[in-house]
Amino acid sequence: MRLILMTGKGGVGKTSMAAATGLRCAELGYKTLVLSTDPAHSLADSFDMGLSHQPKKVCDNLWGAELDVLEELAHNWGSVKRYITEVLQARGMEGVQAEELAILPGMDEIFGLVRVFRHHKEGQYDVLIIDSAPTGTALRLLSIPEVGGWYMRRLYKPLEKVAGYLRPLVEPIFRPLAGFSLPDKEMMALPYEFYEQIEALGRILTDHTVSSVRLVTNPEKMVIKESLRAQAYLSLYNIAIDLVISNRIIPDEVVDPYFQYWKENQKIYRQEIIDNFSPLPVKEVPLYTREICGMATLEKLKETLYGDEDPSQVYYHRNIYQIIQADDGFRLEIYLPGLPDEKIELSKSGDELNIRIGNHRRNMVLPQSLATLRTGGAEKDGDRLIIRFIEESGA
């Protein structure tokens, strides 16, 4: 299955691009699903038809769906939800409030990943296109496999073992006092089973022959800056961008003086997009005279975007992470475009390398060839972060 994620700052047109990409893939004969994981769904509006949690046929070879967190929760995590509800009710909370609060923060991102993994595992579709949330939420979504692994290794598994030993001793005393039981072995194992699915999806997301991100942007200063940050953060998690779509370009035939300032600024920012994202290919889409809503306008957008091309191709491939042997050890080179040196912080603990960029952090488990070495400094060389690993003195 080919996995394509559409993301960008809110309002740039990523849903329209996802729908048009799905339409072109379906036209080429690929069984295609466009899945919206954005909490504020607009995919149904783009297709101008009703969609639900389950895939619904849009046209030949094309299906659409909008993730319903409540339905996904009931289907996959019903026992955990019932347990959390029981705990909240035992603490005096009313039934409806307890039901609502049983949906913990961040579950929409987690179940979005689980849903994507399930579709990939079932293999019913040739192309899966994700209309994801705006960049901030999308970055949280894509970092879950890595961050979740850290918590599972460091906190959850030790807690699960301790709870397994203590439950038979504590339960007879705890139940009468608290009004609810401690989680049993099956309940404790369920979150880890979910993590294993998310971890497997993490391997799929970092396989650049299968998965890639299409970054949608507009020729505006703030949108470009956020898109560049998104590019760097995605590189941090080894997730590849293969195409940039610059949307809402005012056409040359628009000569109204009201738009003159916008046209002049767009001319500057269009070139900035090409320069800043080079060597990534950039596709430009004009500002249409009407909103992109319904199959007729999506057909026009599809032609503008792809023409005779196959959207399922990988438009550009780059090795984001490279390990290079040196005379005194190894160098780890990471492609992190568009970031000043002072925004990157590094530290190593055991077999983990901690990389922090702004408010995004990755705890990267190092391969054995690097884990036994100590860091010997780091430097930026253009868009590459170079970290040196050298042998301990006397080793």
mmCIF file of C-alpha atoms in Angstrom:
data_model
loop_
_atom_site.group_PDB
_atom_site.id
_atom_site.type_symbol
_atom_site.label_atom_id
_atom_site.label_comp_id
_atom_site.label_asym_id
_atom_site.label_seq_id
_atom_site.Cartn_x
_atom_site.Cartn_y
_atom_site.Cartn_z
ATOM 1 C CA MET A 1 0.000 0.000 0.000
ATOM 2 C CA ARG A 2 1.160 3.525 -0.787
ATOM 3 C CA LEU A 3 0.609 5.921 2.141
ATOM 4 C CA ILE A 4 0.397 9.693 1.463
ATOM 5 C CA LEU A 5 -0.188 12.238 4.227
ATOM 6 C CA MET A 6 -1.449 15.717 3.341
ATOM 7 C CA THR A 7 -0.702 18.394 5.914
ATOM 8 C CA GLY A 8 -0.133 22.121 6.215
ATOM 9 C CA LYS A 9 -1.189 25.143 8.219
ATOM 10 C CA GLY A 10 -4.935 25.361 8.847
ATOM 11 C CA GLY A 11 -6.830 26.807 5.889
ATOM 12 C CA VAL A 12 -4.180 26.303 3.175
ATOM 13 C CA GLY A 13 -6.303 23.816 1.202
ATOM 14 C CA LYS A 14 -4.885 20.434 2.221
ATOM 15 C CA THR A 15 -8.314 18.734 2.219
ATOM 16 C CA SER A 16 -8.948 19.787 -1.385
ATOM 17 C CA MET A 17 -5.494 18.492 -2.360
ATOM 18 C CA ALA A 18 -6.143 15.168 -0.599
ATOM 19 C CA ALA A 19 -9.508 14.758 -2.345
ATOM 20 C CA ALA A 20 -8.079 15.660 -5.779
ATOM 21 C CA THR A 21 -5.130 13.285 -5.272
ATOM 22 C CA GLY A 22 -7.535 10.494 -4.370
ATOM 23 C CA LEU A 23 -9.617 11.237 -7.456
ATOM 24 C CA ARG A 24 -6.579 10.964 -9.755
ATOM 25 C CA CYS A 25 -5.361 7.732 -8.124
ATOM 26 C CA ALA A 26 -8.826 6.211 -8.533
ATOM 27 C CA GLU A 27 -8.889 7.303 -12.179
ATOM 28 C CA LEU A 28 -5.658 5.354 -12.729
ATOM 29 C CA GLY A 29 -7.312 2.210 -11.391
ATOM 30 C CA TYR A 30 -5.918 2.189 -7.837
ATOM 31 C CA LYS A 31 -8.344 1.266 -5.068
ATOM 32 C CA THR A 32 -8.023 4.450 -3.017
ATOM 33 C CA LEU A 33 -9.221 5.538 0.425
ATOM 34 C CA VAL A 34 -9.083 9.178 1.522
ATOM 35 C CA LEU A 35 -9.278 9.220 5.334
ATOM 36 C CA SER A 36 -9.696 12.407 7.367
ATOM 37 C CA THR A 37 -8.057 12.337 10.806
ATOM 38 C CA ASP A 38 -8.599 16.069 11.372
ATOM 39 C CA PRO A 39 -10.857 16.638 14.423
ATOM 40 C CA ALA A 40 -12.597 19.390 12.388
ATOM 41 C CA HIS A 41 -13.549 17.280 9.360
ATOM 42 C CA SER A 42 -14.164 18.935 5.979
ATOM 43 C CA LEU A 43 -13.573 16.010 3.613
ATOM 44 C CA ALA A 44 -17.319 15.404 3.215
ATOM 45 C CA ASP A 45 -17.739 19.080 2.276
ATOM 46 C CA SER A 46 -14.968 18.742 -0.309
ATOM 47 C CA PHE A 47 -16.639 15.733 -1.953
ATOM 48 C CA ASP A 48 -20.041 17.416 -1.349
ATOM 49 C CA MET A 49 -21.529 14.216 0.042
ATOM 50 C CA GLY A 50 -22.106 12.624 3.428
ATOM 51 C CA LEU A 51 -19.257 10.590 4.932
ATOM 52 C CA SER A 52 -18.986 8.619 8.154
ATOM 53 C CA HIS A 53 -16.503 6.599 10.183
ATOM 54 C CA GLN A 54 -16.759 3.630 7.815
ATOM 55 C CA PRO A 55 -15.453 4.007 4.237
ATOM 56 C CA LYS A 56 -18.144 5.127 1.804
ATOM 57 C CA LYS A 57 -17.834 4.817 -1.976
ATOM 58 C CA VAL A 58 -17.418 8.198 -3.666
ATOM 59 C CA CYS A 59 -16.932 6.989 -7.244
ATOM 60 C CA ASP A 60 -15.244 4.089 -9.054
ATOM 61 C CA ASN A 61 -12.176 2.941 -7.067
ATOM 62 C CA LEU A 62 -12.522 5.825 -4.561
ATOM 63 C CA TRP A 63 -13.758 5.717 -0.961
ATOM 64 C CA GLY A 64 -13.867 8.393 1.734
ATOM 65 C CA ALA A 65 -14.116 8.263 5.544
ATOM 66 C CA GLU A 66 -13.923 10.630 8.513
ATOM 67 C CA LEU A 67 -12.480 9.291 11.760
ATOM 68 C CA ASP A 68 -15.004 9.146 14.625
ATOM 69 C CA VAL A 69 -13.021 8.931 17.868
ATOM 70 C CA LEU A 70 -16.014 7.743 19.908
ATOM 71 C CA GLU A 71 -16.739 4.861 17.535
ATOM 72 C CA GLU A 72 -13.065 3.906 17.285
ATOM 73 C CA LEU A 73 -12.798 4.015 21.077
ATOM 74 C CA ALA A 74 -15.823 1.760 21.564
ATOM 75 C CA HIS A 75 -14.529 -0.680 18.956
ATOM 76 C CA ASN A 76 -10.921 -0.918 20.128
ATOM 77 C CA TRP A 77 -10.734 0.198 23.735
ATOM 78 C CA GLY A 78 -14.187 -0.478 25.140
ATOM 79 C CA SER A 79 -12.948 -2.356 28.206
ATOM 80 C CA VAL A 80 -10.509 0.414 29.151
ATOM 81 C CA LYS A 81 -13.190 3.072 28.697
ATOM 82 C CA ARG A 82 -15.561 1.082 30.938
ATOM 83 C CA TYR A 83 -12.860 0.788 33.595
ATOM 84 C CA ILE A 84 -12.052 4.511 33.548
ATOM 85 C CA THR A 85 -15.796 5.265 33.707
ATOM 86 C CA GLU A 86 -16.103 2.942 36.724
ATOM 87 C CA VAL A 87 -13.248 4.742 38.477
ATOM 88 C CA LEU A 88 -14.748 8.182 37.830
ATOM 89 C CA GLN A 89 -18.213 7.095 38.956
ATOM 90 C CA ALA A 90 -16.733 5.636 42.149
ATOM 91 C CA ARG A 91 -15.266 9.082 42.845
ATOM 92 C CA GLY A 92 -18.760 10.625 42.678
ATOM 93 C CA MET A 93 -18.970 11.708 39.050
ATOM 94 C CA GLU A 94 -22.289 11.332 37.234
ATOM 95 C CA GLY A 95 -22.666 8.774 34.463
ATOM 96 C CA VAL A 96 -22.662 11.081 31.414
ATOM 97 C CA GLN A 97 -19.744 13.149 32.719
ATOM 98 C CA ALA A 98 -17.775 9.996 33.513
ATOM 99 C CA GLU A 99 -18.433 8.646 29.992
ATOM 100 C CA GLU A 100 -17.168 11.859 28.406
ATOM 101 C CA LEU A 101 -14.081 12.173 30.609
ATOM 102 C CA ALA A 102 -13.158 8.553 29.902
ATOM 103 C CA ILE A 103 -11.947 9.821 26.516
ATOM 104 C CA LEU A 104 -8.491 10.964 27.560
ATOM 105 C CA PRO A 105 -6.672 13.869 25.844
ATOM 106 C CA GLY A 106 -4.696 12.772 22.805
ATOM 107 C CA MET A 107 -6.860 9.730 22.056
ATOM 108 C CA ASP A 108 -7.960 11.145 18.699
ATOM 109 C CA GLU A 109 -4.322 11.143 17.544
ATOM 110 C CA ILE A 110 -3.720 7.631 18.920
ATOM 111 C CA PHE A 111 -6.815 6.145 17.312
ATOM 112 C CA GLY A 112 -6.010 7.927 14.075
ATOM 113 C CA LEU A 113 -2.745 5.969 13.991
ATOM 114 C CA VAL A 114 -4.440 2.709 14.939
ATOM 115 C CA ARG A 115 -6.991 3.206 12.159
ATOM 116 C CA VAL A 116 -4.240 3.872 9.593
ATOM 117 C CA PHE A 117 -2.333 0.772 10.724
ATOM 118 C CA ARG A 118 -5.459 -1.369 10.489
ATOM 119 C CA HIS A 119 -6.121 -0.288 6.890
ATOM 120 C CA HIS A 120 -2.497 -0.936 5.989
ATOM 121 C CA LYS A 121 -2.547 -4.375 7.602
ATOM 122 C CA GLU A 122 -5.826 -5.390 5.935
ATOM 123 C CA GLY A 123 -4.508 -4.353 2.509
ATOM 124 C CA GLN A 124 -7.929 -3.616 1.000
ATOM 125 C CA TYR A 125 -6.654 -0.480 -0.752
ATOM 126 C CA ASP A 126 -3.741 0.290 -3.046
ATOM 127 C CA VAL A 127 -3.405 3.912 -1.939
ATOM 128 C CA LEU A 128 -4.288 5.391 1.448
ATOM 129 C CA ILE A 129 -4.393 9.210 1.552
ATOM 130 C CA ILE A 130 -4.563 10.849 4.981
ATOM 131 C CA ASP A 131 -6.178 14.271 5.199
ATOM 132 C CA SER A 132 -4.425 15.042 8.471
ATOM 133 C CA ALA A 133 -4.872 17.827 10.993
ATOM 134 C CA PRO A 134 -2.976 21.149 10.658
ATOM 135 C CA THR A 135 0.794 20.876 11.084
ATOM 136 C CA GLY A 136 0.975 21.241 14.898
ATOM 137 C CA THR A 137 -1.483 18.415 15.553
ATOM 138 C CA ALA A 138 -0.089 16.359 12.671
ATOM 139 C CA LEU A 139 3.418 16.556 14.150
ATOM 140 C CA ARG A 140 2.088 15.272 17.487
ATOM 141 C CA LEU A 141 0.372 12.468 15.599
ATOM 142 C CA LEU A 142 3.511 11.448 13.725
ATOM 143 C CA SER A 143 5.722 11.624 16.821
ATOM 144 C CA ILE A 144 3.520 9.253 18.863
ATOM 145 C CA PRO A 145 5.302 6.017 17.767
ATOM 146 C CA GLU A 146 8.671 7.398 18.932
ATOM 147 C CA VAL A 147 7.458 9.146 22.103
ATOM 148 C CA GLY A 148 5.164 6.261 23.037
ATOM 149 C CA GLY A 149 8.083 3.862 22.817
ATOM 150 C CA TRP A 150 10.063 5.899 25.348
ATOM 151 C CA TYR A 151 7.206 5.883 27.885
ATOM 152 C CA MET A 152 6.506 2.189 27.365
ATOM 153 C CA ARG A 153 10.156 1.194 27.865
ATOM 154 C CA ARG A 154 10.896 3.493 30.786
ATOM 155 C CA LEU A 155 7.614 3.704 32.694
ATOM 156 C CA TYR A 156 4.782 1.446 31.608
ATOM 157 C CA LYS A 157 6.462 -1.968 31.457
ATOM 158 C CA PRO A 158 8.080 -1.594 34.924
ATOM 159 C CA LEU A 159 4.733 -0.374 36.312
ATOM 160 C CA GLU A 160 2.922 -3.324 34.730
ATOM 161 C CA LYS A 161 5.289 -5.815 36.419
ATOM 162 C CA VAL A 162 4.963 -4.146 39.833
ATOM 163 C CA ALA A 163 1.167 -4.004 39.512
ATOM 164 C CA GLY A 164 1.063 -7.709 38.624
ATOM 165 C CA TYR A 165 2.943 -8.635 41.811
ATOM 166 C CA LEU A 166 1.029 -6.309 44.145
ATOM 167 C CA ARG A 167 -2.540 -6.746 42.894
ATOM 168 C CA PRO A 168 -3.339 -10.029 44.732
ATOM 169 C CA LEU A 169 -2.046 -8.505 47.992
ATOM 170 C CA VAL A 170 -3.594 -5.045 47.733
ATOM 171 C CA GLU A 171 -6.934 -5.794 46.013
ATOM 172 C CA PRO A 172 -8.787 -7.192 49.121
ATOM 173 C CA ILE A 173 -8.020 -3.961 50.985
ATOM 174 C CA PHE A 174 -8.244 -1.536 48.052
ATOM 175 C CA ARG A 175 -11.672 -2.544 46.677
ATOM 176 C CA PRO A 176 -13.745 -1.823 49.837
ATOM 177 C CA LEU A 177 -11.964 1.504 50.421
ATOM 178 C CA ALA A 178 -11.907 2.894 46.879
ATOM 179 C CA GLY A 179 -15.129 1.407 45.501
ATOM 180 C CA PHE A 180 -13.471 -0.002 42.387
ATOM 181 C CA SER A 181 -10.970 -2.736 41.539
ATOM 182 C CA LEU A 182 -7.368 -2.381 40.484
ATOM 183 C CA PRO A 183 -6.797 -3.074 36.757
ATOM 184 C CA ASP A 184 -6.283 -6.764 36.052
ATOM 185 C CA LYS A 185 -3.578 -8.307 33.862
ATOM 186 C CA GLU A 186 -5.705 -8.128 30.704
ATOM 187 C CA MET A 187 -6.471 -4.458 31.304
ATOM 188 C CA MET A 188 -2.811 -3.634 31.884
ATOM 189 C CA ALA A 189 -1.748 -5.494 28.728
ATOM 190 C CA LEU A 190 -4.166 -3.691 26.393
ATOM 191 C CA PRO A 191 -2.297 -0.342 26.198
ATOM 192 C CA TYR A 192 0.914 -2.196 25.336
ATOM 193 C CA GLU A 193 -0.868 -4.082 22.567
ATOM 194 C CA PHE A 194 -1.953 -0.721 21.188
ATOM 195 C CA TYR A 195 1.594 0.541 21.403
ATOM 196 C CA GLU A 196 2.845 -2.472 19.421
ATOM 197 C CA GLN A 197 0.452 -1.544 16.593
ATOM 198 C CA ILE A 198 1.579 2.091 16.704
ATOM 199 C CA GLU A 199 5.236 1.013 16.760
ATOM 200 C CA ALA A 200 4.632 -1.133 13.659
ATOM 201 C CA LEU A 201 3.039 1.859 11.941
ATOM 202 C CA GLY A 202 6.088 3.926 12.932
ATOM 203 C CA ARG A 203 8.241 1.564 10.868
ATOM 204 C CA ILE A 204 5.858 2.030 7.929
ATOM 205 C CA LEU A 205 5.907 5.835 8.241
ATOM 206 C CA THR A 206 9.711 5.874 8.118
ATOM 207 C CA ASP A 207 9.849 3.597 5.060
ATOM 208 C CA HIS A 208 10.288 6.258 2.386
ATOM 209 C CA THR A 209 9.363 3.870 -0.417
ATOM 210 C CA VAL A 210 5.906 3.435 1.144
ATOM 211 C CA SER A 211 5.075 6.626 3.055
ATOM 212 C CA SER A 212 5.607 10.288 2.341
ATOM 213 C CA VAL A 213 4.171 13.658 3.305
ATOM 214 C CA ARG A 214 2.822 16.219 0.845
ATOM 215 C CA LEU A 215 3.201 19.676 2.381
ATOM 216 C CA VAL A 216 0.549 22.221 1.312
ATOM 217 C CA THR A 217 1.446 25.895 1.711
ATOM 218 C CA ASN A 218 0.438 29.373 0.512
ATOM 219 C CA PRO A 219 2.736 32.161 -0.731
ATOM 220 C CA GLU A 220 2.479 34.089 2.546
ATOM 221 C CA LYS A 221 5.205 34.829 5.094
ATOM 222 C CA MET A 222 3.665 33.148 8.154
ATOM 223 C CA VAL A 223 2.517 30.084 6.214
ATOM 224 C CA ILE A 224 5.962 29.577 4.662
ATOM 225 C CA LYS A 225 7.681 29.853 8.055
ATOM 226 C CA GLU A 226 5.382 27.248 9.593
ATOM 227 C CA SER A 227 5.885 24.965 6.591
ATOM 228 C CA LEU A 228 9.677 25.212 6.943
ATOM 229 C CA ARG A 229 9.454 24.357 10.644
ATOM 230 C CA ALA A 230 7.238 21.405 9.777
ATOM 231 C CA GLN A 231 9.828 20.199 7.263
ATOM 232 C CA ALA A 232 12.560 20.248 9.919
ATOM 233 C CA TYR A 233 10.418 18.546 12.565
ATOM 234 C CA LEU A 234 9.335 15.818 10.138
ATOM 235 C CA SER A 235 13.000 15.224 9.280
ATOM 236 C CA LEU A 236 13.712 14.894 12.990
ATOM 237 C CA TYR A 237 11.384 11.853 13.079
ATOM 238 C CA ASN A 238 12.771 10.490 9.781
ATOM 239 C CA ILE A 239 9.521 11.161 7.904
ATOM 240 C CA ALA A 240 10.034 12.199 4.286
ATOM 241 C CA ILE A 241 8.385 15.002 2.323
ATOM 242 C CA ASP A 242 8.333 14.228 -1.386
ATOM 243 C CA LEU A 243 6.322 17.182 -2.732
ATOM 244 C CA VAL A 244 5.370 20.773 -1.819
ATOM 245 C CA ILE A 245 2.107 22.228 -3.149
ATOM 246 C CA SER A 246 1.937 26.024 -3.308
ATOM 247 C CA ASN A 247 -1.762 26.869 -3.364
ATOM 248 C CA ARG A 248 -3.885 29.950 -4.185
ATOM 249 C CA ILE A 249 -1.565 31.705 -6.630
ATOM 250 C CA ILE A 250 -3.316 34.793 -8.045
ATOM 251 C CA PRO A 251 -3.305 34.304 -11.859
ATOM 252 C CA ASP A 252 -1.585 36.804 -14.171
ATOM 253 C CA GLU A 253 -4.869 37.624 -15.883
ATOM 254 C CA VAL A 254 -6.148 39.250 -12.684
ATOM 255 C CA VAL A 255 -5.390 42.960 -13.317
ATOM 256 C CA ASP A 256 -7.656 44.582 -10.752
ATOM 257 C CA PRO A 257 -5.549 47.177 -8.784
ATOM 258 C CA TYR A 258 -7.052 45.808 -5.555
ATOM 259 C CA PHE A 259 -4.917 42.646 -5.972
ATOM 260 C CA GLN A 260 -1.714 44.388 -7.110
ATOM 261 C CA TYR A 261 -0.070 44.336 -3.662
ATOM 262 C CA TRP A 262 -0.955 40.656 -3.206
ATOM 263 C CA LYS A 263 0.418 39.754 -6.634
ATOM 264 C CA GLU A 264 3.721 41.533 -6.004
ATOM 265 C CA ASN A 265 4.151 39.846 -2.630
ATOM 266 C CA GLN A 266 3.192 36.464 -4.026
ATOM 267 C CA LYS A 267 5.855 36.817 -6.710
ATOM 268 C CA ILE A 268 8.497 37.174 -3.962
ATOM 269 C CA TYR A 269 7.117 34.394 -1.778
ATOM 270 C CA ARG A 270 6.631 31.984 -4.686
ATOM 271 C CA GLN A 271 10.360 32.193 -5.349
ATOM 272 C CA GLU A 272 11.071 31.823 -1.611
ATOM 273 C CA ILE A 273 9.106 28.576 -1.564
ATOM 274 C CA ILE A 274 11.102 27.217 -4.503
ATOM 275 C CA ASP A 275 14.442 28.318 -2.995
ATOM 276 C CA ASN A 276 13.767 27.262 0.609
ATOM 277 C CA PHE A 277 12.374 23.832 -0.204
ATOM 278 C CA SER A 278 14.844 23.003 -2.975
ATOM 279 C CA PRO A 279 15.535 20.306 -4.143
ATOM 280 C CA LEU A 280 11.960 19.232 -3.332
ATOM 281 C CA PRO A 281 9.652 19.631 -6.346
ATOM 282 C CA VAL A 282 7.039 22.396 -5.994
ATOM 283 C CA LYS A 283 3.648 22.352 -7.732
ATOM 284 C CA GLU A 284 1.720 25.613 -8.005
ATOM 285 C CA VAL A 285 -2.073 25.787 -7.941
ATOM 286 C CA PRO A 286 -3.954 28.972 -8.882
ATOM 287 C CA LEU A 287 -6.622 30.740 -6.863
ATOM 288 C CA TYR A 288 -9.830 29.615 -8.562
ATOM 289 C CA THR A 289 -12.830 31.840 -9.211
ATOM 290 C CA ARG A 290 -14.972 29.621 -6.960
ATOM 291 C CA GLU A 291 -14.507 27.352 -3.959
ATOM 292 C CA ILE A 292 -13.319 23.786 -4.519
ATOM 293 C CA CYS A 293 -16.437 21.880 -3.513
ATOM 294 C CA GLY A 294 -17.932 18.948 -5.387
ATOM 295 C CA MET A 295 -16.676 16.554 -8.024
ATOM 296 C CA ALA A 296 -16.692 19.027 -10.943
ATOM 297 C CA THR A 297 -14.285 21.464 -9.262
ATOM 298 C CA LEU A 298 -12.156 18.593 -7.893
ATOM 299 C CA GLU A 299 -11.793 17.292 -11.451
ATOM 300 C CA LYS A 300 -10.388 20.679 -12.486
ATOM 301 C CA LEU A 301 -8.018 20.753 -9.521
ATOM 302 C CA LYS A 302 -6.906 17.184 -10.259
ATOM 303 C CA GLU A 303 -5.963 18.173 -13.816
ATOM 304 C CA THR A 304 -4.033 21.224 -12.601
ATOM 305 C CA LEU A 305 -2.164 19.248 -9.956
ATOM 306 C CA TYR A 306 -1.217 16.103 -11.818
ATOM 307 C CA GLY A 307 -2.189 16.219 -15.492
ATOM 308 C CA ASP A 308 -1.049 12.835 -16.845
ATOM 309 C CA GLU A 309 1.117 12.014 -13.801
ATOM 310 C CA ASP A 310 0.649 9.201 -11.308
ATOM 311 C CA PRO A 311 0.246 10.803 -7.834
ATOM 312 C CA SER A 312 1.181 7.550 -6.110
ATOM 313 C CA GLN A 313 4.789 7.887 -7.272
ATOM 314 C CA VAL A 314 7.492 9.058 -4.864
ATOM 315 C CA TYR A 315 8.348 12.472 -6.314
ATOM 316 C CA TYR A 316 11.616 12.889 -4.425
ATOM 317 C CA HIS A 317 13.735 10.655 -2.202
ATOM 318 C CA ARG A 318 16.419 11.746 0.249
ATOM 319 C CA ASN A 319 18.275 9.791 2.933
ATOM 320 C CA ILE A 320 17.428 11.837 6.025
ATOM 321 C CA TYR A 321 19.632 9.762 8.358
ATOM 322 C CA GLN A 322 23.082 8.525 7.367
ATOM 323 C CA ILE A 323 25.759 6.759 9.427
ATOM 324 C CA ILE A 324 29.251 7.261 7.981
ATOM 325 C CA GLN A 325 32.385 5.559 9.286
ATOM 326 C CA ALA A 326 35.258 7.922 10.148
ATOM 327 C CA ASP A 327 38.875 7.408 11.276
ATOM 328 C CA ASP A 328 38.029 7.925 14.966
ATOM 329 C CA GLY A 329 34.558 6.365 15.014
ATOM 330 C CA PHE A 330 31.335 7.270 13.203
ATOM 331 C CA ARG A 331 29.352 10.302 12.089
ATOM 332 C CA LEU A 332 25.575 10.468 12.280
ATOM 333 C CA GLU A 333 24.285 12.928 9.699
ATOM 334 C CA ILE A 334 20.688 14.168 9.940
ATOM 335 C CA TYR A 335 19.061 16.349 7.301
ATOM 336 C CA LEU A 336 17.414 19.216 9.257
ATOM 337 C CA PRO A 337 16.714 22.040 6.807
ATOM 338 C CA GLY A 338 16.037 25.656 7.689
ATOM 339 C CA LEU A 339 16.995 25.731 11.367
ATOM 340 C CA PRO A 340 19.570 28.032 13.014
ATOM 341 C CA ASP A 341 22.245 26.305 15.118
ATOM 342 C CA GLU A 342 21.039 27.646 18.468
ATOM 343 C CA LYS A 343 17.690 25.894 18.166
ATOM 344 C CA ILE A 344 19.193 22.391 18.392
ATOM 345 C CA GLU A 345 20.047 20.742 21.733
ATOM 346 C CA LEU A 346 21.719 17.332 22.055
ATOM 347 C CA SER A 347 22.419 14.884 24.863
ATOM 348 C CA LYS A 348 23.171 11.144 25.096
ATOM 349 C CA SER A 349 22.085 8.745 27.812
ATOM 350 C CA GLY A 350 22.984 5.081 27.443
ATOM 351 C CA ASP A 351 21.785 3.916 24.043
ATOM 352 C CA GLU A 352 19.496 6.930 23.522
ATOM 353 C CA LEU A 353 20.293 10.193 21.780
ATOM 354 C CA ASN A 354 18.067 13.097 22.830
ATOM 355 C CA ILE A 355 17.579 15.718 20.109
ATOM 356 C CA ARG A 356 15.529 18.803 20.906
ATOM 357 C CA ILE A 357 14.415 21.423 18.377
ATOM 358 C CA GLY A 358 12.303 24.179 19.916
ATOM 359 C CA ASN A 359 9.465 22.407 21.716
ATOM 360 C CA HIS A 360 9.902 19.156 19.782
ATOM 361 C CA ARG A 361 12.112 16.418 21.165
ATOM 362 C CA ARG A 362 13.100 12.997 19.932
ATOM 363 C CA ASN A 363 14.612 10.226 22.033
ATOM 364 C CA MET A 364 16.305 8.221 19.325
ATOM 365 C CA VAL A 365 17.409 4.671 20.144
ATOM 366 C CA LEU A 366 20.878 4.350 18.645
ATOM 367 C CA PRO A 367 22.097 1.327 16.690
ATOM 368 C CA GLN A 368 24.619 -0.868 18.503
ATOM 369 C CA SER A 369 27.526 0.556 16.479
ATOM 370 C CA LEU A 370 26.874 4.007 18.016
ATOM 371 C CA ALA A 371 25.380 3.118 21.400
ATOM 372 C CA THR A 372 28.721 1.940 22.832
ATOM 373 C CA LEU A 373 30.526 5.137 21.776
ATOM 374 C CA ARG A 374 30.535 8.571 23.358
ATOM 375 C CA THR A 375 29.561 11.748 21.544
ATOM 376 C CA GLY A 376 32.480 13.830 20.353
ATOM 377 C CA GLY A 377 30.646 17.032 19.447
ATOM 378 C CA ALA A 378 28.235 18.210 16.795
ATOM 379 C CA GLU A 379 28.043 20.875 14.126
ATOM 380 C CA LYS A 380 25.746 22.172 11.401
ATOM 381 C CA ASP A 381 26.952 21.949 7.809
ATOM 382 C CA GLY A 382 24.317 23.655 5.706
ATOM 383 C CA ASP A 383 21.105 21.711 6.227
ATOM 384 C CA ARG A 384 22.859 18.728 7.825
ATOM 385 C CA LEU A 385 23.418 18.161 11.531
ATOM 386 C CA ILE A 386 26.632 16.143 11.971
ATOM 387 C CA ILE A 387 27.103 14.322 15.309
ATOM 388 C CA ARG A 388 30.442 12.627 15.944
ATOM 389 C CA PHE A 389 30.686 9.376 17.910
ATOM 390 C CA ILE A 390 34.141 8.332 19.111
ATOM 391 C CA GLU A 391 35.560 5.499 21.168
ATOM 392 C CA GLU A 392 36.201 5.965 24.870
ATOM 393 C CA SER A 393 39.851 6.762 25.689
ATOM 394 C CA GLY A 394 41.798 3.544 26.205
ATOM 395 C CA ALA A 395 38.981 1.335 24.956
#
